[in-house]
JSON list of C-alpha atoms in Angstrom, two decimals:
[
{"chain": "B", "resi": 1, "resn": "UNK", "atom": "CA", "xyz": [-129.26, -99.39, 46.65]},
{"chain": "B", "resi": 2, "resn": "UNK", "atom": "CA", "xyz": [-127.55, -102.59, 48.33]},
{"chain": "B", "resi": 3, "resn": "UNK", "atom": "CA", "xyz": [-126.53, -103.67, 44.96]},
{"chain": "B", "resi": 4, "resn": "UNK", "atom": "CA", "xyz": [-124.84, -100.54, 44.30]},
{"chain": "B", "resi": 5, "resn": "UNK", "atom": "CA", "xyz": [-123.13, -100.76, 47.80]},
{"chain": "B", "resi": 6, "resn": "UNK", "atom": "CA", "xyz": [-122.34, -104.33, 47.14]},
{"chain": "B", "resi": 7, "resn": "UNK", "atom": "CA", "xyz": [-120.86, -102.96, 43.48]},
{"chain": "B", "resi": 8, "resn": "UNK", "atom": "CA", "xyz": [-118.54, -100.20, 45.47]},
{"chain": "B", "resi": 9, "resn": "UNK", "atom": "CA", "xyz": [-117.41, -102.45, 47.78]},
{"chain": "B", "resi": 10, "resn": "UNK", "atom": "CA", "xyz": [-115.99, -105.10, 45.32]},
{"chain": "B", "resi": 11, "resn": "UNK", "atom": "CA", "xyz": [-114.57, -102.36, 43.03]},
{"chain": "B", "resi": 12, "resn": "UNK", "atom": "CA", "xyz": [-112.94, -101.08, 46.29]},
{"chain": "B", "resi": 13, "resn": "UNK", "atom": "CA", "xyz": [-112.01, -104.37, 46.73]},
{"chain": "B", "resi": 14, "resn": "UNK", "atom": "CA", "xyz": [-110.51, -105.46, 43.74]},
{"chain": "B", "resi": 15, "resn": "UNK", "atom": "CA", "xyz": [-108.00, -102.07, 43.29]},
{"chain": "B", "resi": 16, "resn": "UNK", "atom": "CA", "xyz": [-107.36, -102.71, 46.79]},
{"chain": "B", "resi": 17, "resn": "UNK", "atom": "CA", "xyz": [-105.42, -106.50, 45.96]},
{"chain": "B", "resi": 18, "resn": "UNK", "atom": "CA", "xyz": [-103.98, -105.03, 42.53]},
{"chain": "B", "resi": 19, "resn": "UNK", "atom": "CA", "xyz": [-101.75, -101.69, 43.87]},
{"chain": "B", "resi": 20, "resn": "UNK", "atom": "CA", "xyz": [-97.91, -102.96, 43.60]},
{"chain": "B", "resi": 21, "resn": "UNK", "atom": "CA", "xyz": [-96.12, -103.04, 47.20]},
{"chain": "B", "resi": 22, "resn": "UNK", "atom": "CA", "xyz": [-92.32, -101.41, 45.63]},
{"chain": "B", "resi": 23, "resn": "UNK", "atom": "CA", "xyz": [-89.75, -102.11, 48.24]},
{"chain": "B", "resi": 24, "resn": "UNK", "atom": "CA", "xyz": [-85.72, -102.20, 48.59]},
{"chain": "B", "resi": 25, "resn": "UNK", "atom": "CA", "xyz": [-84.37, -105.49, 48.95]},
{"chain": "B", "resi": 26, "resn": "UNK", "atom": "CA", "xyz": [-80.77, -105.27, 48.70]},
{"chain": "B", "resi": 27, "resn": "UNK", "atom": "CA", "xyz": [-77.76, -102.62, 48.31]},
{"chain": "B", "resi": 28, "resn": "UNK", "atom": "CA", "xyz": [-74.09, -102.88, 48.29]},
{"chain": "B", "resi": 29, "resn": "UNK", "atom": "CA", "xyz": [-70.62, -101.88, 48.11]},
{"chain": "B", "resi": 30, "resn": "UNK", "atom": "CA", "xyz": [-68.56, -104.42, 47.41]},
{"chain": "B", "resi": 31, "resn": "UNK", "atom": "CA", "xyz": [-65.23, -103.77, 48.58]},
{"chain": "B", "resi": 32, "resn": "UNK", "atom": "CA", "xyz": [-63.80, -103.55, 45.25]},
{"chain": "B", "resi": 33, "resn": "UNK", "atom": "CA", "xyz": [-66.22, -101.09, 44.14]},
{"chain": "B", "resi": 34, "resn": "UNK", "atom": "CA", "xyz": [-63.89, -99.63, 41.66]},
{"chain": "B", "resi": 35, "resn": "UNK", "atom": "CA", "xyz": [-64.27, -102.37, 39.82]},
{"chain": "B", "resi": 36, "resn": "UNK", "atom": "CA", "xyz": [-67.40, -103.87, 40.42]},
{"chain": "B", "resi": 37, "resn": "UNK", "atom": "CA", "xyz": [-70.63, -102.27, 39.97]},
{"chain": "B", "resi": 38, "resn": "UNK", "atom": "CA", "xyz": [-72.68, -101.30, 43.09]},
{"chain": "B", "resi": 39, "resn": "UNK", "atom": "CA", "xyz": [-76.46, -101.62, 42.89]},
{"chain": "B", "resi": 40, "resn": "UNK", "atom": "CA", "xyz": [-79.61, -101.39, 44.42]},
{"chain": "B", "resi": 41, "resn": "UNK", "atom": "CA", "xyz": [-82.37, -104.16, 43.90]},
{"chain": "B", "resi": 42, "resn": "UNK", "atom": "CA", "xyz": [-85.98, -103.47, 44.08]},
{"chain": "B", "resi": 43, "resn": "UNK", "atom": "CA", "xyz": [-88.93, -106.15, 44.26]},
{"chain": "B", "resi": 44, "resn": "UNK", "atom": "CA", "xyz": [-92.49, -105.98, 43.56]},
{"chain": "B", "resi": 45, "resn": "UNK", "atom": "CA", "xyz": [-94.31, -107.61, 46.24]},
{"chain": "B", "resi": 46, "resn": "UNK", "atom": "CA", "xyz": [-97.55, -106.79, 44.63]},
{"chain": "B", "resi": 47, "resn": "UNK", "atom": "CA", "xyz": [-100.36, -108.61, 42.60]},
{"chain": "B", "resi": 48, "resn": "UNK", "atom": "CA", "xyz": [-100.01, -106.48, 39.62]},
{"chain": "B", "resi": 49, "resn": "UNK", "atom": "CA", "xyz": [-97.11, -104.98, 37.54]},
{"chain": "B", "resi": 50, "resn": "UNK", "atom": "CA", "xyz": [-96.01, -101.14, 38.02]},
{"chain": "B", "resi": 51, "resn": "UNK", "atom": "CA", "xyz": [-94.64, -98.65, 35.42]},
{"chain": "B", "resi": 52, "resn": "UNK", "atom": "CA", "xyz": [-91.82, -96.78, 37.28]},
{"chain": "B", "resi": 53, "resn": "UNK", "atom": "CA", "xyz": [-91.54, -93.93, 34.93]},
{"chain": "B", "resi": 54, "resn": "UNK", "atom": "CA", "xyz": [-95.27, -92.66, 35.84]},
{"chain": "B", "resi": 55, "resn": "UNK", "atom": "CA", "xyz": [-93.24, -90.68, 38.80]},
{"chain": "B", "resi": 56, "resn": "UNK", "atom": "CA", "xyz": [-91.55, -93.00, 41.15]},
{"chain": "B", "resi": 57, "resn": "UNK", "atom": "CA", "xyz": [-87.80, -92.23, 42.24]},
{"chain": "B", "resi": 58, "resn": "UNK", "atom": "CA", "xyz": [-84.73, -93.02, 44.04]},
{"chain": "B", "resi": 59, "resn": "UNK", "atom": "CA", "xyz": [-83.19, -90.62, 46.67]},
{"chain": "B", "resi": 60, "resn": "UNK", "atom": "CA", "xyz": [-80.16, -90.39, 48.95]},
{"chain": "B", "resi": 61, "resn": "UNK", "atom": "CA", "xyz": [-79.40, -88.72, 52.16]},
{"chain": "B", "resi": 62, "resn": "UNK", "atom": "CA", "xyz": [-75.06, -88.15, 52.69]},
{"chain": "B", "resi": 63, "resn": "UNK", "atom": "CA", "xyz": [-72.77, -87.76, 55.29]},
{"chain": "B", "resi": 64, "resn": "UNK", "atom": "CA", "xyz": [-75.42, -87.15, 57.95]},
{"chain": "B", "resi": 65, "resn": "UNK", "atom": "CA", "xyz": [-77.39, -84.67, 55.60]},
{"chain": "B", "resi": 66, "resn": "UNK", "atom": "CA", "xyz": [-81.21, -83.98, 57.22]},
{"chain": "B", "resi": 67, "resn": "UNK", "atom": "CA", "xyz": [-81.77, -83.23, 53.45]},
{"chain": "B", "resi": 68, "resn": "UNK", "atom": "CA", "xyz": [-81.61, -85.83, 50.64]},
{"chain": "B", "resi": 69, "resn": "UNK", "atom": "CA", "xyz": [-78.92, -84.73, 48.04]},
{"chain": "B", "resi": 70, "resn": "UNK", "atom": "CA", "xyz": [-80.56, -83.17, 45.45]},
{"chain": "B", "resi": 71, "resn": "UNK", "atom": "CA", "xyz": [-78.24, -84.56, 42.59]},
{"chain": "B", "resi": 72, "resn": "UNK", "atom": "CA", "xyz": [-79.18, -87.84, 43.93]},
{"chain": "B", "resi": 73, "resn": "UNK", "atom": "CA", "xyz": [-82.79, -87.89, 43.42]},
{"chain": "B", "resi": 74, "resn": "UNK", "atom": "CA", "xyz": [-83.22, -89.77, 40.24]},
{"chain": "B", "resi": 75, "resn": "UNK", "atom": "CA", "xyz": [-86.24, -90.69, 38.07]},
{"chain": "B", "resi": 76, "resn": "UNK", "atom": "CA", "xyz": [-86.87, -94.64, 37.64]},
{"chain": "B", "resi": 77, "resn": "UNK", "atom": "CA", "xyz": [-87.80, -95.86, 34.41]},
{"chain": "B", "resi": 78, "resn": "UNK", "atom": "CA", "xyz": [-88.95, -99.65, 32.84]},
{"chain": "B", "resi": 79, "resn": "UNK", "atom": "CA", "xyz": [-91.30, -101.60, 34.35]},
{"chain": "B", "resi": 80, "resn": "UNK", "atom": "CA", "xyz": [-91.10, -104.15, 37.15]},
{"chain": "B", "resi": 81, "resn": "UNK", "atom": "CA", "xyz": [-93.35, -107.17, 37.09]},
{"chain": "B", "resi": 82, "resn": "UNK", "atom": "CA", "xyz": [-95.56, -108.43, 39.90]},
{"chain": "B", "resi": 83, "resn": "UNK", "atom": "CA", "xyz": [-93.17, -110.75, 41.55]},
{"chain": "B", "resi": 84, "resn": "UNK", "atom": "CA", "xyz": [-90.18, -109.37, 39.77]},
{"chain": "B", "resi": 85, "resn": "UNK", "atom": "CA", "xyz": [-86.79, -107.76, 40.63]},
{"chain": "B", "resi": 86, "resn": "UNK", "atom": "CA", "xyz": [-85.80, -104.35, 39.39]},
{"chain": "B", "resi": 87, "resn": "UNK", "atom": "CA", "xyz": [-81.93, -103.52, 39.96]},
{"chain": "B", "resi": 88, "resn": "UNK", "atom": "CA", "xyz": [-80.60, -100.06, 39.53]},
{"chain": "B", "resi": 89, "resn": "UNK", "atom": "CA", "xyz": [-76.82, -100.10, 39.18]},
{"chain": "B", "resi": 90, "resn": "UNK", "atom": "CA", "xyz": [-74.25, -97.08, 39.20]},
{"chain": "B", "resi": 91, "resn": "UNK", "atom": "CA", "xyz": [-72.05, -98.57, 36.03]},
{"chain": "B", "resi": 92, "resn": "UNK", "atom": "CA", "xyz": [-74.20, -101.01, 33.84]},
{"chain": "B", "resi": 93, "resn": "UNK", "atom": "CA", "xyz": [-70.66, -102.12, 32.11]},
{"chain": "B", "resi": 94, "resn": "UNK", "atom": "CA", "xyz": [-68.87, -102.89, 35.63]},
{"chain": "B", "resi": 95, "resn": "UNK", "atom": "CA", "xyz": [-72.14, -104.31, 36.56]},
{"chain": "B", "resi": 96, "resn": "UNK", "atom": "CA", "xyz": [-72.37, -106.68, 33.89]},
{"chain": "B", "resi": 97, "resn": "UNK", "atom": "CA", "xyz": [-68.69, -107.84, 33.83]},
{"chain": "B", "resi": 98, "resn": "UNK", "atom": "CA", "xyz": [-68.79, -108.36, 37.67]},
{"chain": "B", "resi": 99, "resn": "UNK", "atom": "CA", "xyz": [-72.59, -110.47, 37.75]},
{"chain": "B", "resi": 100, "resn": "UNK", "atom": "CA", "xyz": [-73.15, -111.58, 33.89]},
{"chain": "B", "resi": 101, "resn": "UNK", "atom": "CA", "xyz": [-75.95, -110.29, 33.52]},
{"chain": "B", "resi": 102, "resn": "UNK", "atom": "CA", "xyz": [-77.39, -106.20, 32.76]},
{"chain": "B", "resi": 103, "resn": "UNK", "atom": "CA", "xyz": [-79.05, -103.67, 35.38]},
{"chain": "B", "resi": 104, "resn": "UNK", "atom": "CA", "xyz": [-82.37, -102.74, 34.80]},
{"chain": "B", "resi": 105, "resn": "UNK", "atom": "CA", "xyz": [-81.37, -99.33, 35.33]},
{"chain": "B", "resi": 106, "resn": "UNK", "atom": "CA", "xyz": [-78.56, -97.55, 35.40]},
{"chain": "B", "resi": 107, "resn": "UNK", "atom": "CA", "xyz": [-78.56, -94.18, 36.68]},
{"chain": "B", "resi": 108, "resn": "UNK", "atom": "CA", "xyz": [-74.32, -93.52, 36.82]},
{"chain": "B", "resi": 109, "resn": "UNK", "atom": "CA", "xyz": [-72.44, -92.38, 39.60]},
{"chain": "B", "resi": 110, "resn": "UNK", "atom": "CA", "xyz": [-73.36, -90.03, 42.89]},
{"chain": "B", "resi": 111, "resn": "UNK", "atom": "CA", "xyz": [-76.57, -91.57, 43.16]},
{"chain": "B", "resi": 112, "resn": "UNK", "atom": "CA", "xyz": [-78.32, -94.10, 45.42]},
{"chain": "B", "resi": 113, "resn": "UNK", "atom": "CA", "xyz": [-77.08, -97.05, 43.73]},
{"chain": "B", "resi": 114, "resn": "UNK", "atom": "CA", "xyz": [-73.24, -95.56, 44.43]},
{"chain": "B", "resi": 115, "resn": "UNK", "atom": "CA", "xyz": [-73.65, -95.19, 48.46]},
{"chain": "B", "resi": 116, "resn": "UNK", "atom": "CA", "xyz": [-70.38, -95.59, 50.06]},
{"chain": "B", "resi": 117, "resn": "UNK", "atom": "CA", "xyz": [-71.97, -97.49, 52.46]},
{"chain": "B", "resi": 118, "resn": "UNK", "atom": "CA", "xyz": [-72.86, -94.63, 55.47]},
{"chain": "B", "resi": 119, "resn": "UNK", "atom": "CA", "xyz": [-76.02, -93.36, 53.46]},
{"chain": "B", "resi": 120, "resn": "UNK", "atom": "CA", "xyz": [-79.43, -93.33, 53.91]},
{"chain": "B", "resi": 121, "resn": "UNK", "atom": "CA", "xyz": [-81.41, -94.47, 50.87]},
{"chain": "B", "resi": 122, "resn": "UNK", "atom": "CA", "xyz": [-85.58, -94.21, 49.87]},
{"chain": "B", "resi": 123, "resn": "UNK", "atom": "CA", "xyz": [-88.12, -95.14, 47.17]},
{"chain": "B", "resi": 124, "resn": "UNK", "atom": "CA", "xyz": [-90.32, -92.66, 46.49]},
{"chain": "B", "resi": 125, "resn": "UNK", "atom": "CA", "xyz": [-94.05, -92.81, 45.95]},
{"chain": "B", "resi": 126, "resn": "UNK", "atom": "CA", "xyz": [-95.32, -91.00, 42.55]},
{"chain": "B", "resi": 127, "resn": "UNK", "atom": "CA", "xyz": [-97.12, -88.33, 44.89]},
{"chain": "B", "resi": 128, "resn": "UNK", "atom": "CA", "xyz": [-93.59, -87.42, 46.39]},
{"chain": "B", "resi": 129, "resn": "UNK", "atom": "CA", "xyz": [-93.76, -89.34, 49.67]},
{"chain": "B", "resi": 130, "resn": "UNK", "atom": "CA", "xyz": [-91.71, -91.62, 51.09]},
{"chain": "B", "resi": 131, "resn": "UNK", "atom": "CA", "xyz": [-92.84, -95.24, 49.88]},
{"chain": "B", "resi": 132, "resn": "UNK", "atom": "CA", "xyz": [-89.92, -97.68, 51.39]},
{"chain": "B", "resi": 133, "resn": "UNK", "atom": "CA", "xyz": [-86.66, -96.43, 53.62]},
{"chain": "B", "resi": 134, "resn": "UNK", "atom": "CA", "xyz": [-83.47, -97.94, 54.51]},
{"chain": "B", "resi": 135, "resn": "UNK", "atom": "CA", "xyz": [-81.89, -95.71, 57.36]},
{"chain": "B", "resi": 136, "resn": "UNK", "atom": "CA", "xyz": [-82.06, -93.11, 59.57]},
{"chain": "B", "resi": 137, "resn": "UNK", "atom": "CA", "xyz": [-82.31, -89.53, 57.10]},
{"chain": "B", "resi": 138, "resn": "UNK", "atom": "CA", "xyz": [-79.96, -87.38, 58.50]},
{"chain": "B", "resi": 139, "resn": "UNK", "atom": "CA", "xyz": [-77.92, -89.82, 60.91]},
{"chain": "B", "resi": 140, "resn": "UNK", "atom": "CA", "xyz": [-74.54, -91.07, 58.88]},
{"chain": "B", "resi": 141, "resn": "UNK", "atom": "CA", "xyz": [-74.41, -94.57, 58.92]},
{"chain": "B", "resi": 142, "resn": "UNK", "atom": "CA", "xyz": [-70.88, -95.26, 60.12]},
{"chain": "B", "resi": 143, "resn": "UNK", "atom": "CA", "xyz": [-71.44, -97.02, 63.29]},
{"chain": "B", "resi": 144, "resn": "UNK", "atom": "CA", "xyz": [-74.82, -97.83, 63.56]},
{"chain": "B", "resi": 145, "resn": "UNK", "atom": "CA", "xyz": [-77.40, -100.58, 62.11]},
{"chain": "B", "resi": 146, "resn": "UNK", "atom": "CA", "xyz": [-77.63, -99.33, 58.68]},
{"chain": "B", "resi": 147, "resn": "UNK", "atom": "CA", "xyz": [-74.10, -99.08, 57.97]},
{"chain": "B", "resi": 148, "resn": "UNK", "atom": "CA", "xyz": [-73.05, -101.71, 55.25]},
{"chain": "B", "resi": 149, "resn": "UNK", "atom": "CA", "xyz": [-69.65, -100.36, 53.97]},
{"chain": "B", "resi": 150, "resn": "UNK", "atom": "CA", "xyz": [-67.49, -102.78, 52.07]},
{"chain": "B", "resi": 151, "resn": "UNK", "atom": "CA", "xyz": [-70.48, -104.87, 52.39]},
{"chain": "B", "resi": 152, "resn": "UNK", "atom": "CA", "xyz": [-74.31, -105.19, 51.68]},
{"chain": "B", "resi": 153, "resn": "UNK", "atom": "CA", "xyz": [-77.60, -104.60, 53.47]},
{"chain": "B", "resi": 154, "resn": "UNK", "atom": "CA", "xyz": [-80.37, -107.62, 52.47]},
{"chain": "B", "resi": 155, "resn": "UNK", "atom": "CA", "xyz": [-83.89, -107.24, 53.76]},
{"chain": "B", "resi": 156, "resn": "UNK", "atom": "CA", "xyz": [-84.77, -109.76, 56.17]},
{"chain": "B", "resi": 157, "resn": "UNK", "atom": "CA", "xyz": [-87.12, -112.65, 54.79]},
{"chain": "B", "resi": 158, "resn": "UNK", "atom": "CA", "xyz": [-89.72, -111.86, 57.76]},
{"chain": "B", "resi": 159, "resn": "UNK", "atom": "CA", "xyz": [-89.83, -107.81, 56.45]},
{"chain": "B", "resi": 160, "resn": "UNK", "atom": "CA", "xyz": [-92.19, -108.31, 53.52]},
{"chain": "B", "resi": 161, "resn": "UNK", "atom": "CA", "xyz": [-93.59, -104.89, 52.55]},
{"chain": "B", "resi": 162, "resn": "UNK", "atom": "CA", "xyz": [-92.41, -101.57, 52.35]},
{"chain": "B", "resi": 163, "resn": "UNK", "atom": "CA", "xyz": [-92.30, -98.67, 55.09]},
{"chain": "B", "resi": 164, "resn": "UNK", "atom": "CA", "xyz": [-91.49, -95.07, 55.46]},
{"chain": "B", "resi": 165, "resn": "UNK", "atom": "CA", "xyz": [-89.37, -96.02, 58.45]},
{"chain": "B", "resi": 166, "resn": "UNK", "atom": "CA", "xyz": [-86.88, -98.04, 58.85]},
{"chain": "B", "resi": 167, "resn": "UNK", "atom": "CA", "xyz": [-86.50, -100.97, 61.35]},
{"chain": "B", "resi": 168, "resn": "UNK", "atom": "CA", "xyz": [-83.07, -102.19, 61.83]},
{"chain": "B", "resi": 169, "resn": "UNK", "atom": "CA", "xyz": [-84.86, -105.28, 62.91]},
{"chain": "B", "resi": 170, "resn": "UNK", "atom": "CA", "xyz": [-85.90, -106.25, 58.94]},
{"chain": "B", "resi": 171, "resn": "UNK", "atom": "CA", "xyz": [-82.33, -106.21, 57.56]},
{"chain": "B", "resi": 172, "resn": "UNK", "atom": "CA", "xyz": [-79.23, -108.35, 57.51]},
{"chain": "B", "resi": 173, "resn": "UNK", "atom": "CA", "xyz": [-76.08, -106.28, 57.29]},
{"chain": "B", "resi": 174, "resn": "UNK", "atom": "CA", "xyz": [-72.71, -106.81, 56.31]},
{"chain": "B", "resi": 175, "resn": "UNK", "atom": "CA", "xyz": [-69.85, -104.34, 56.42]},
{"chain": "B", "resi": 176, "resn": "UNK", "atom": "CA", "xyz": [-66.26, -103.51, 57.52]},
{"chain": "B", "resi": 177, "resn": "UNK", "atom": "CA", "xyz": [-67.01, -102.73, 60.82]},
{"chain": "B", "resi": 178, "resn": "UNK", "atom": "CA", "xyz": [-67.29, -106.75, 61.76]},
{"chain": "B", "resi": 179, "resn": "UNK", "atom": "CA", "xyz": [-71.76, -106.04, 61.54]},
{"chain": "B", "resi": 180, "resn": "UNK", "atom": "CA", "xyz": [-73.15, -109.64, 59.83]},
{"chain": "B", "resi": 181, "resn": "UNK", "atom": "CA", "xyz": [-70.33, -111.89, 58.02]},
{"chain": "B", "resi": 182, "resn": "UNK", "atom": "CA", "xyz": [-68.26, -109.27, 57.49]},
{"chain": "B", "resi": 183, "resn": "UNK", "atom": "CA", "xyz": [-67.28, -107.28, 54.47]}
]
């Protein structure tokens, strides 16, 4: 009997160290967002590497909404490493020409990874929750902590793992407004 609890527990263990910790790590609009490409970058904080497309998505709150946009909610697809950055763009063409390089994803205009800066912006958890959340859902952004108009929002280097509320504490913002180093 011990050894089967002792078999359970290291099992439990194990999974325990290997689930992938999916958080938001950057957005922007650059002020020239016509012709650049906004994005969104993800990171993996976890020990092991996660399949997006098995159900995990990106939604975005407008204008104050108390509801997420339903156009907005978009399926993720690829696969981002332990360790690794995912980026989700709005125009993989603008984004290469702008940064050199391609999005891992890009899931066009009207989505998360086009916020005008005042939105409110999540990861969602394959079971349909809330996994990691920049802003306030349903507050507009202009004004307050999580605005980053003409500008970006970076998560701090102390805020290490996602939550399902936001803490204006674990982000740097820049924006119009004068927040950070400006737009």
């Amino acid at each position: 009997m011990l050894n089967i609890i002792k078999t359970i527990f290291i099992m439990l263990s194990a999974s325990t160290l290997m689930f992938a910790d999916i958080l938001i790590t950057e957005i922007t609009d650059p002020q020239n967002s016509s012709d650049t490409g906004r994005y969104v970058e993800l990171y993996n904080n976890g020990d092991s590497d996660e399949d997006l497309s098995v159900g995990w998505k990106i939604q975005r709150w407008t204008n104050g909404n108390a509801d997420p946009t339903a156009s907005t909610i978009k399926d993720l697809t690829g696969t981002i490493e332990s360790g690794g950055f995912y980026i989700i763009c709005n125009n993989a063409d603008k984004f290469n020409t702008t940064y050199g390089f391609t999005c891992d994803q890009d899931i066009g205009t009207g989505g998360a990874a086009d916020s005008n800066g005042d939105d409110n912006i999540a990861i969602l958890h394959p079971s349909g929750a809330i996994y990691d959340m920049f802003g306030v859902a349903g507050e507009d952004g202009t004004g307050t902590g999580h605005e980053f108009e003409d500008g970006r929002a970076e998560r701090a280097a102390s805020n290490t793992s996602s939550s399902d509320v936001w803490d204006e504490a674990g982000w740097n913002i820049d924006n119009d407004s004068g927040g950070g180093n400006g737009n």
